[in-house]
Coordinates of C-alpha atoms in Angstrom, one line a residue:
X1021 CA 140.8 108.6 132.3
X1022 CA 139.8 105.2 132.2
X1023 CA 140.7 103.2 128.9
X1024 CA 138.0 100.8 129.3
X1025 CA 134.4 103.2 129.3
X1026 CA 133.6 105.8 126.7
X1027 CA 131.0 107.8 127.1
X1028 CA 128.3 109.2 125.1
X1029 CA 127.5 113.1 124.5
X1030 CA 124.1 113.1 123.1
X1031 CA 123.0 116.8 122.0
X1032 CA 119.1 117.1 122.1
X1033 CA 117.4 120.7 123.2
X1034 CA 113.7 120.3 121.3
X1035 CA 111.7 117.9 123.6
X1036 CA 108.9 118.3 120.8
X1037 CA 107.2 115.2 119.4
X1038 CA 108.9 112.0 120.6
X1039 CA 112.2 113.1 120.2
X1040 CA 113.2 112.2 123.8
X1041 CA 112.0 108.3 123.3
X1042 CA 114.7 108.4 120.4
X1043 CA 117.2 109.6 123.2
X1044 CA 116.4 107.0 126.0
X1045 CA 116.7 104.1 122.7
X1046 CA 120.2 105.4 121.8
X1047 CA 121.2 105.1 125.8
X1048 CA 120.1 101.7 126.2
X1049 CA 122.9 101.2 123.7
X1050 CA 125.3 103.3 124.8
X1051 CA 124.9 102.9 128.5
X1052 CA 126.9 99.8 127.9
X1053 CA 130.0 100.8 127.2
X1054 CA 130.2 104.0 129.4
X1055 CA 128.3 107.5 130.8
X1056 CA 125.8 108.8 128.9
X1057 CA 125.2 112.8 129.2
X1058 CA 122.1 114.4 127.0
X1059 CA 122.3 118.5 126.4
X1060 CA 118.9 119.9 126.4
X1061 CA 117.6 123.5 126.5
X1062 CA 115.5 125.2 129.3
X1063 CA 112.6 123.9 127.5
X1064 CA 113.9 120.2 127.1
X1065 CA 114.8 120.2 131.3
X1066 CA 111.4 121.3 132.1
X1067 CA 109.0 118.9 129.8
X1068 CA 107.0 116.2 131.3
X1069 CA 108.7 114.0 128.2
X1070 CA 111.8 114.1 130.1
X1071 CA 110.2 112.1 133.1
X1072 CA 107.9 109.8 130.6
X1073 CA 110.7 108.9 128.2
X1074 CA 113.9 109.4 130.1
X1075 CA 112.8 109.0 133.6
X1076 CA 113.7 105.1 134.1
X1077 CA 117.3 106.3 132.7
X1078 CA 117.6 108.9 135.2
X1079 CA 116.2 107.0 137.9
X1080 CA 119.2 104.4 136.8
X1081 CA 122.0 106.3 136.7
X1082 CA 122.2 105.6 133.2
X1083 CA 122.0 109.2 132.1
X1084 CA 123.0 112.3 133.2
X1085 CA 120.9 115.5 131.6
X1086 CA 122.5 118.8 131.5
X1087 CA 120.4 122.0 130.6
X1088 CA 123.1 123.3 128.2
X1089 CA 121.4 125.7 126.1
X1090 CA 118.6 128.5 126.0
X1091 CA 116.8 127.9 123.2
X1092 CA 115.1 124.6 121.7
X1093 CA 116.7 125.1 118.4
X1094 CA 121.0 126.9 119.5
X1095 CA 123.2 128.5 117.1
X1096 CA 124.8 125.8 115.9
X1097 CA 128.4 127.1 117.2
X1098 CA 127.1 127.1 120.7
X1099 CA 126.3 122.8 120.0
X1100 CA 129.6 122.4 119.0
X1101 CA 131.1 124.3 121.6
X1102 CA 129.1 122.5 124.6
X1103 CA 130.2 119.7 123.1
X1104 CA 133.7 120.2 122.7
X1105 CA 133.7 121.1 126.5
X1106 CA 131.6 117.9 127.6
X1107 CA 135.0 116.1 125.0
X1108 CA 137.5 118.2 126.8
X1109 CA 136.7 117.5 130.4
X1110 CA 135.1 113.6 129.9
X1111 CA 132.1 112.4 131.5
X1112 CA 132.8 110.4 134.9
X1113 CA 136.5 109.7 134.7
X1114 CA 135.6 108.6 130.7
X1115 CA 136.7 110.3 127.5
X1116 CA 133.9 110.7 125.5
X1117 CA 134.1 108.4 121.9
X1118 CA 130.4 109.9 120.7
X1119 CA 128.8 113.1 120.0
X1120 CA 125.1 112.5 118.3
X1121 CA 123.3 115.1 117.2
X1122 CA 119.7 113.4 117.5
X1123 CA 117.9 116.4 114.6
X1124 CA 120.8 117.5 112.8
X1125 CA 119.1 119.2 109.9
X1126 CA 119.5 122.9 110.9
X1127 CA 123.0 122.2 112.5
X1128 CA 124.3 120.7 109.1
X1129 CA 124.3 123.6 107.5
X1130 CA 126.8 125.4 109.4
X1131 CA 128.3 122.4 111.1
X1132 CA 131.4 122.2 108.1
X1133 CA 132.3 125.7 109.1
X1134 CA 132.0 126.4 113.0
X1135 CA 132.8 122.9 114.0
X1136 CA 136.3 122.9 112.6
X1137 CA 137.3 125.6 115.5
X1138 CA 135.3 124.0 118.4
X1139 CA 136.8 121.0 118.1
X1140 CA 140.5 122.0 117.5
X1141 CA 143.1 120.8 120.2
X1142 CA 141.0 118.0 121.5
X1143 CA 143.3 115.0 123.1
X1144 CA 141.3 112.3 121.2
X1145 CA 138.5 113.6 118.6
X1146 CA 135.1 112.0 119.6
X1147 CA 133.5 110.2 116.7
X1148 CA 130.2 112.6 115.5
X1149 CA 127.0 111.2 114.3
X1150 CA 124.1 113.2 112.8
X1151 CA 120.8 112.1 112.7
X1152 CA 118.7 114.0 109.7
X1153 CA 115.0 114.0 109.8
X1154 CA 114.0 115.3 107.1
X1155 CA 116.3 113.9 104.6
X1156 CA 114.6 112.2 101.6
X1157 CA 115.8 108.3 101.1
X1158 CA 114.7 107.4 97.8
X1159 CA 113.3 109.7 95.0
X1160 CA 111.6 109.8 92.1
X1161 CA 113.6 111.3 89.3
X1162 CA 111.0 113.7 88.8
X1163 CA 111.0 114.6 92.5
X1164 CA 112.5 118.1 92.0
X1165 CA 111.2 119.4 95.7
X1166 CA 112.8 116.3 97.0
X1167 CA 116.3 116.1 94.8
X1168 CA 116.7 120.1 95.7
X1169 CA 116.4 118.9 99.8
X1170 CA 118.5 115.8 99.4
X1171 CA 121.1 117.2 97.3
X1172 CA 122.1 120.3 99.1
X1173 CA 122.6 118.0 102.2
X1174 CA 124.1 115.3 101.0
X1175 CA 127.1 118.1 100.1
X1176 CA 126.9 119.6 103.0
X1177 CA 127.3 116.1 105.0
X1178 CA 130.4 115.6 102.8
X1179 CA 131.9 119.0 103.8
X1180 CA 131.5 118.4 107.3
X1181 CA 132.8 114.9 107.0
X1182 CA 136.1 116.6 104.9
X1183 CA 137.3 118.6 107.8
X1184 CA 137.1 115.5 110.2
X1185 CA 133.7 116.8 112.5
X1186 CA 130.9 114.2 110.8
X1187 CA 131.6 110.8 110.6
X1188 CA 128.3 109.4 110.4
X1189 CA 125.1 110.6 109.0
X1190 CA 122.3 109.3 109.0
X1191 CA 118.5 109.5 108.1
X1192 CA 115.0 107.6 107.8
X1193 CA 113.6 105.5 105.4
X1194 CA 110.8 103.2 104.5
X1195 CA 110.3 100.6 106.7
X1196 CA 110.6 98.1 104.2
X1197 CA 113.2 100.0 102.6
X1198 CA 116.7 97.3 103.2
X1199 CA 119.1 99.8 101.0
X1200 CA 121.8 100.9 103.4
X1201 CA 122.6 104.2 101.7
X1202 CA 125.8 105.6 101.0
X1203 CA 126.3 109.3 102.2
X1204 CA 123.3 109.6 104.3
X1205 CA 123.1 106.1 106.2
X1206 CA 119.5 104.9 106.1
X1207 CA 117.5 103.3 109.7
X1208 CA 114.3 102.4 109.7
X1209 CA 112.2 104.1 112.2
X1210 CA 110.8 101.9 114.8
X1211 CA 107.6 100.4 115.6
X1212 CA 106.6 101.4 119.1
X1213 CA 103.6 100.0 120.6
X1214 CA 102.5 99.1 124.2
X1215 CA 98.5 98.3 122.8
X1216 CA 96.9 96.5 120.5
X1217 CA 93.9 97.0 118.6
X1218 CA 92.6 93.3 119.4
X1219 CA 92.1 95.1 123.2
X1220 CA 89.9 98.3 121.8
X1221 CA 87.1 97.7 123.5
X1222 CA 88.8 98.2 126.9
X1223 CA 91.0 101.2 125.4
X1224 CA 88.0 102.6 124.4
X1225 CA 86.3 102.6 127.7
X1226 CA 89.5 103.8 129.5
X1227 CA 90.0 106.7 127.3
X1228 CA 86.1 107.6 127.7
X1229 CA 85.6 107.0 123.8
X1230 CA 82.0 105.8 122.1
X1231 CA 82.2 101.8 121.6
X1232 CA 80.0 101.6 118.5
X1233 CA 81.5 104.3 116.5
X1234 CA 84.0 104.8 113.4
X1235 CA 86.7 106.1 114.9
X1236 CA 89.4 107.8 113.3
X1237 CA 92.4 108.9 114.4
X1238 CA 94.8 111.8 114.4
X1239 CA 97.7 111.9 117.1
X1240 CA 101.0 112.8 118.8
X1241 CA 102.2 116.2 118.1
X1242 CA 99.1 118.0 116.1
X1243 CA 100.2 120.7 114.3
X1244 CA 98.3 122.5 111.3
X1245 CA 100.8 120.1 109.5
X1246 CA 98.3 117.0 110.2
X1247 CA 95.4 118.6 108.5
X1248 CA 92.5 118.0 111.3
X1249 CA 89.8 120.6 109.2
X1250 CA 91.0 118.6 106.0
X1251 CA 90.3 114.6 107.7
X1252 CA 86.9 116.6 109.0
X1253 CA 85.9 117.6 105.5
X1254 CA 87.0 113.4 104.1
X1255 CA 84.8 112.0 106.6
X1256 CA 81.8 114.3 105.3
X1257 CA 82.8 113.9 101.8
X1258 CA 83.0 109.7 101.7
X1259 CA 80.0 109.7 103.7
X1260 CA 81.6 107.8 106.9
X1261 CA 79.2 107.6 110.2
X1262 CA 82.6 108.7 111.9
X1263 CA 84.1 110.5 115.1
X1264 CA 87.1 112.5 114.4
X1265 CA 89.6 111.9 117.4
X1266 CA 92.3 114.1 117.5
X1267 CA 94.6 113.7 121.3
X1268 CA 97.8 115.2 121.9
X1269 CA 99.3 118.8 121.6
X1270 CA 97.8 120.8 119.7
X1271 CA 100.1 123.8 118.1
X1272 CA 98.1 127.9 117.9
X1273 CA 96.3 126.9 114.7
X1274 CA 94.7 123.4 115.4
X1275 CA 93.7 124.7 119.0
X1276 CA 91.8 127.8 117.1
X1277 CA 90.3 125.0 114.9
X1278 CA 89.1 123.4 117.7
X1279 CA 87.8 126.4 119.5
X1280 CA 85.8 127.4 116.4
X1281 CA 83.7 124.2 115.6
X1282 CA 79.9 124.7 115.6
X1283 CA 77.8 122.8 117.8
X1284 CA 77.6 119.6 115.4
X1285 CA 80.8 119.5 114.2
X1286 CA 81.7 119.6 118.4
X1287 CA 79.8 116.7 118.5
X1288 CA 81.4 114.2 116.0
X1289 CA 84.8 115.9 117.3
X1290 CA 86.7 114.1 120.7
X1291 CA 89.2 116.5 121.4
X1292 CA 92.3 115.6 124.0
X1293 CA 94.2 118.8 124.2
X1294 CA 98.2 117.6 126.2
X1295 CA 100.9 116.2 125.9
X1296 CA 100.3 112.1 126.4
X1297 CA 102.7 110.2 127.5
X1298 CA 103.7 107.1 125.8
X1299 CA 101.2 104.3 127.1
X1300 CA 98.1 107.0 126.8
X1301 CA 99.2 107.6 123.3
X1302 CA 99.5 104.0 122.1
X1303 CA 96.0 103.3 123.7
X1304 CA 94.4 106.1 121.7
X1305 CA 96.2 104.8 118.4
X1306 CA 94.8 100.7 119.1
X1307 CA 91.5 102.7 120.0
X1308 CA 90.4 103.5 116.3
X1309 CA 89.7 102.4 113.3
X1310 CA 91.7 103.9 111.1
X1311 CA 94.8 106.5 111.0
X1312 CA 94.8 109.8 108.5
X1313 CA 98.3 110.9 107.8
X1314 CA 97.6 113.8 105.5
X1315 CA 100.9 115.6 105.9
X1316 CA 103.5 116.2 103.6
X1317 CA 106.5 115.5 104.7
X1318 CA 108.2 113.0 102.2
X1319 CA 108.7 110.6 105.6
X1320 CA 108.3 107.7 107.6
X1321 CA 105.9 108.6 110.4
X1322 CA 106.5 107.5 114.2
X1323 CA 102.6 107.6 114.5
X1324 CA 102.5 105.2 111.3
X1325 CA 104.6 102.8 112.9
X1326 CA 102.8 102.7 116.2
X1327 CA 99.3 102.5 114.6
X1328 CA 100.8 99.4 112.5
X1329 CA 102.5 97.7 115.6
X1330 CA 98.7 98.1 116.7
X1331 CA 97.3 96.6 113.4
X1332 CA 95.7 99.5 113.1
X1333 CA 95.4 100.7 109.2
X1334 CA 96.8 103.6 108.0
X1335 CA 95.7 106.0 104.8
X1336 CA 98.7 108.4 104.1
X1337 CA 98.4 111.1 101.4
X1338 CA 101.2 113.8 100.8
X1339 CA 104.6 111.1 101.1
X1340 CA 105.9 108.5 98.5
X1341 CA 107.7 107.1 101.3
X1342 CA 105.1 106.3 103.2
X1343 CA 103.3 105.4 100.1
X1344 CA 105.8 102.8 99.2
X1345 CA 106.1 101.3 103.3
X1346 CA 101.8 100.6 103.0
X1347 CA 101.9 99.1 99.7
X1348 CA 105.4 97.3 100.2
X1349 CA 103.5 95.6 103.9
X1350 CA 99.9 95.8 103.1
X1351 CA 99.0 97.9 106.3
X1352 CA 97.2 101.1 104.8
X1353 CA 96.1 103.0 101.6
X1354 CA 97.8 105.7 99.3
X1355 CA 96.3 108.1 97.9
X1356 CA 96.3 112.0 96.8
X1357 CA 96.3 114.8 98.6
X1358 CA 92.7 115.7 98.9
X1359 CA 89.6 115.3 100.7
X1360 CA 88.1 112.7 98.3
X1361 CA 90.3 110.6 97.8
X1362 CA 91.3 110.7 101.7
X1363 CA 87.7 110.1 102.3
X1364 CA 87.3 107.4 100.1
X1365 CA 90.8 105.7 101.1
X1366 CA 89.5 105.6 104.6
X1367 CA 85.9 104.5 103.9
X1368 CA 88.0 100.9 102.1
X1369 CA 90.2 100.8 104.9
X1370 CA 87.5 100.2 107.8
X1371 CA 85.5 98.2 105.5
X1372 CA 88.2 95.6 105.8
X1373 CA 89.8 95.7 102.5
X1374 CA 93.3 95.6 103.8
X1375 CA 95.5 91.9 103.3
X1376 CA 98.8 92.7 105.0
X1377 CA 101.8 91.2 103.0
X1378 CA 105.0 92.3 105.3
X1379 CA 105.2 88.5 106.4
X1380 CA 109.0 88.8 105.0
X1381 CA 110.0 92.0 106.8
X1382 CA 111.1 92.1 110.0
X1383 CA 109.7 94.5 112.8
X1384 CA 111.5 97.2 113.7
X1385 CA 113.0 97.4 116.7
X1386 CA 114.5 100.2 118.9
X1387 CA 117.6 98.2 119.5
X1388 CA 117.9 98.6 115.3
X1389 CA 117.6 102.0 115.2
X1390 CA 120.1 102.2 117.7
X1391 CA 122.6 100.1 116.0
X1392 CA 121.9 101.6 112.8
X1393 CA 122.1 105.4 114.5
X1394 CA 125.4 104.6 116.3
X1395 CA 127.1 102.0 113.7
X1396 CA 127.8 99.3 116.6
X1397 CA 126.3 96.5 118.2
X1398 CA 125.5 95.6 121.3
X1399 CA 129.1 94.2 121.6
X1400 CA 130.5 97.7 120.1
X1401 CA 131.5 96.0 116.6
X1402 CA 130.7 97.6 113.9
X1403 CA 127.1 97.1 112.7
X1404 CA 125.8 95.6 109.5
X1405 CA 122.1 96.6 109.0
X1406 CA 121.2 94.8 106.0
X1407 CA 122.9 91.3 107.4
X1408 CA 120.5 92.0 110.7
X1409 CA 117.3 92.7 108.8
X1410 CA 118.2 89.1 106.7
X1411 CA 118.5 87.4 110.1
X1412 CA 115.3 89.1 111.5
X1413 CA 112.9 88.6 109.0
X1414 CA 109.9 86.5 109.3
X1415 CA 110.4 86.7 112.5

């Protein structure tokens, strides 16, 4: 095999949400130094996100996609076995130097234990990276939901990493959080934009949505999670002249919730019912006034970040992570967890209340989360996040 190109075994089956734009970011890096080969499930080969987010890759060359599993979410002994094959045989005449797991979570727990056997016997053991999403950054001491999520994985992490399978980890944060973290490596998640709000007018009329009307917003993946009946209920409640717009797939529940609206609530209701690919999205985010996230994950958001890339505000409720990103850059409101003080939040954030006050944080870019996810540049050194986001800000 050659000594010169390393290639990269990205393991990805659930083609939910955006997950498959955080793949095609991590082969822009990777492509540069080698093959690039993405294990997906049944589901993952046949979802219109592989053509939106992946397809420029594919059309390249630069990835290869391999349906590798049955299910969207694999025992995690079959993951490491696929992988240990993909390490066995290399990719292209290249031995393969990374295996990223790009939603580690469930995998983590049994990773330690399984792994250890997959990989046994290997010529030259890859380098493994896990990337947790739902991993708590920074907690309050009183955060007892949070410290009993963090703390469980954070030892498991340190399991895995003792029998040589995990190297990295790593997880979001704020982003205007610049801590690097020490078990769990922290990356920022991205801003991702194509539209701006400065164009609504003209997203409006492409979209087919009302030009004189409050529009708020709630989009991407729409599960129950998001809280569509409970945005509804804040608009009545703070007395907003308001259209609820809720685009994107909608999960069993939310589609029920939709089907069983009465003939007025239908009316102050635009309903978009698909999956949107990534410039129909961004246009619907730049198209309102204001973006609800009334979940309660204790997260980033990727819809956060594209709505602020938009300058777009955002009320969040249910997250002090979020909480801390909107106060910390001055582009939304914080508030509790119910349908007055969402209401309320969102009726101060169209009135144009909002002074953003990020002019010291940098954006953040795909190429960072990239660097960040991998631990290299974009010369394969290893990568210092907090010296980059020194250099970047301001910018």
């Amino acid at each position: 095999m050659s000594n010169d190109r390393t290639a990269t075994v990205i393991v990805e089956p659930d083609p939910g949400g955006h997950h498959f734009q955080a793949v095609g970011t991590v082969t822009d890096l990777a492509q540069r130094f080698g093959p690039v080969v993405m294990l997906t499930s049944r589901a993952g080969a046949e979802s219109p996100a592989l053509g939106v987010y992946l397809g420029g890759h594919l059309e390249r060359g630069d990835l290869k996609v391999v349906e590798a599993f049955e299910l969207k979410v694999p025992a995690t002994r079959d993951m490491a076995a696929e992988a240990a094959r993909w390490c066995r045989d290399g990719v292209d005449g290249a031995a393969v130097s990374r295996v990223v797991l790009m939603d580690g979570d469930q995998a983590l727990k049994r990773w330690w234990a399984v792994a250890p056997k997959q990989l046994r016997g290997l010529a030259t053991r890859p380098r493994v990276i896990f990337m947790l999403t739902r991993y708590p950054a920074r907690l309050a001491l009183t955060d007892l939901t949070g410290w009993r999520l963090r703390g469980p994985k954070a030892i498991l992490a340190l399991m895995a990493m003792a029998t040589r399978t995990l190297h990295r980890a790593v997880g979001f944060s704020g982003r205007e959080d610049t801590s690097t973290g020490w078990v769990v490596k922290r990356v920022r998640d991205p801003h991702y934009s194509s539209a701006h709000s400065r164009d609504r007018a003209a997203h409006r009329a492409e979209l087919g949505l009302p030009a004189d009307r409050v529009l708020v917003g709630i989009f991407g993946a729409v599960d129950a999670r998001k809280n569509p009946p409970l945005i509804l209920e804040a608009i009545d409640v703070a007395g907003l002249d308001a259209m609820l717009v809720v685009a994107g797939g909608f999960d069993d529940e939310v589609r029920a919730w939709a089907d069983g609206l009465d003939e007025t609530d239908r009316a102050r209701v635009f309903l978009r019912d698909e999956f949107l690919d990534n410039d129909v999205l961004d246009s619907f985010v730049a198209s309102v006034d204001v973006v609800p996230l009334a979940l309660t994950n204790n997260g980033p958001s990727g819809i956060m970040g594209k709505a602020q890339a938009a300058g777009v505000p955002v009320v969040t409720a249910g997250s002090m992570v979020r909480a801390r990103e909107v106060e910390a850059t001055g582009t939304g409101i914080a508030c509790d967890f119910s349908a007055v003080s969402i209401g309320d939040a969102m009726r101060r954030a169209t009135s144009g209340e909002l002074v953003r006050t990020d002019a010291h944080l940098s954006e953040v870019t795909a190429e960072e989360f990239a660097m960040t996810l991998l631990g290299i540049d974009a010369d394969g050194r290893p990568f210092d996040r907090r010296r980059a986001m020194t250099a970047g800000a301001g910018r």
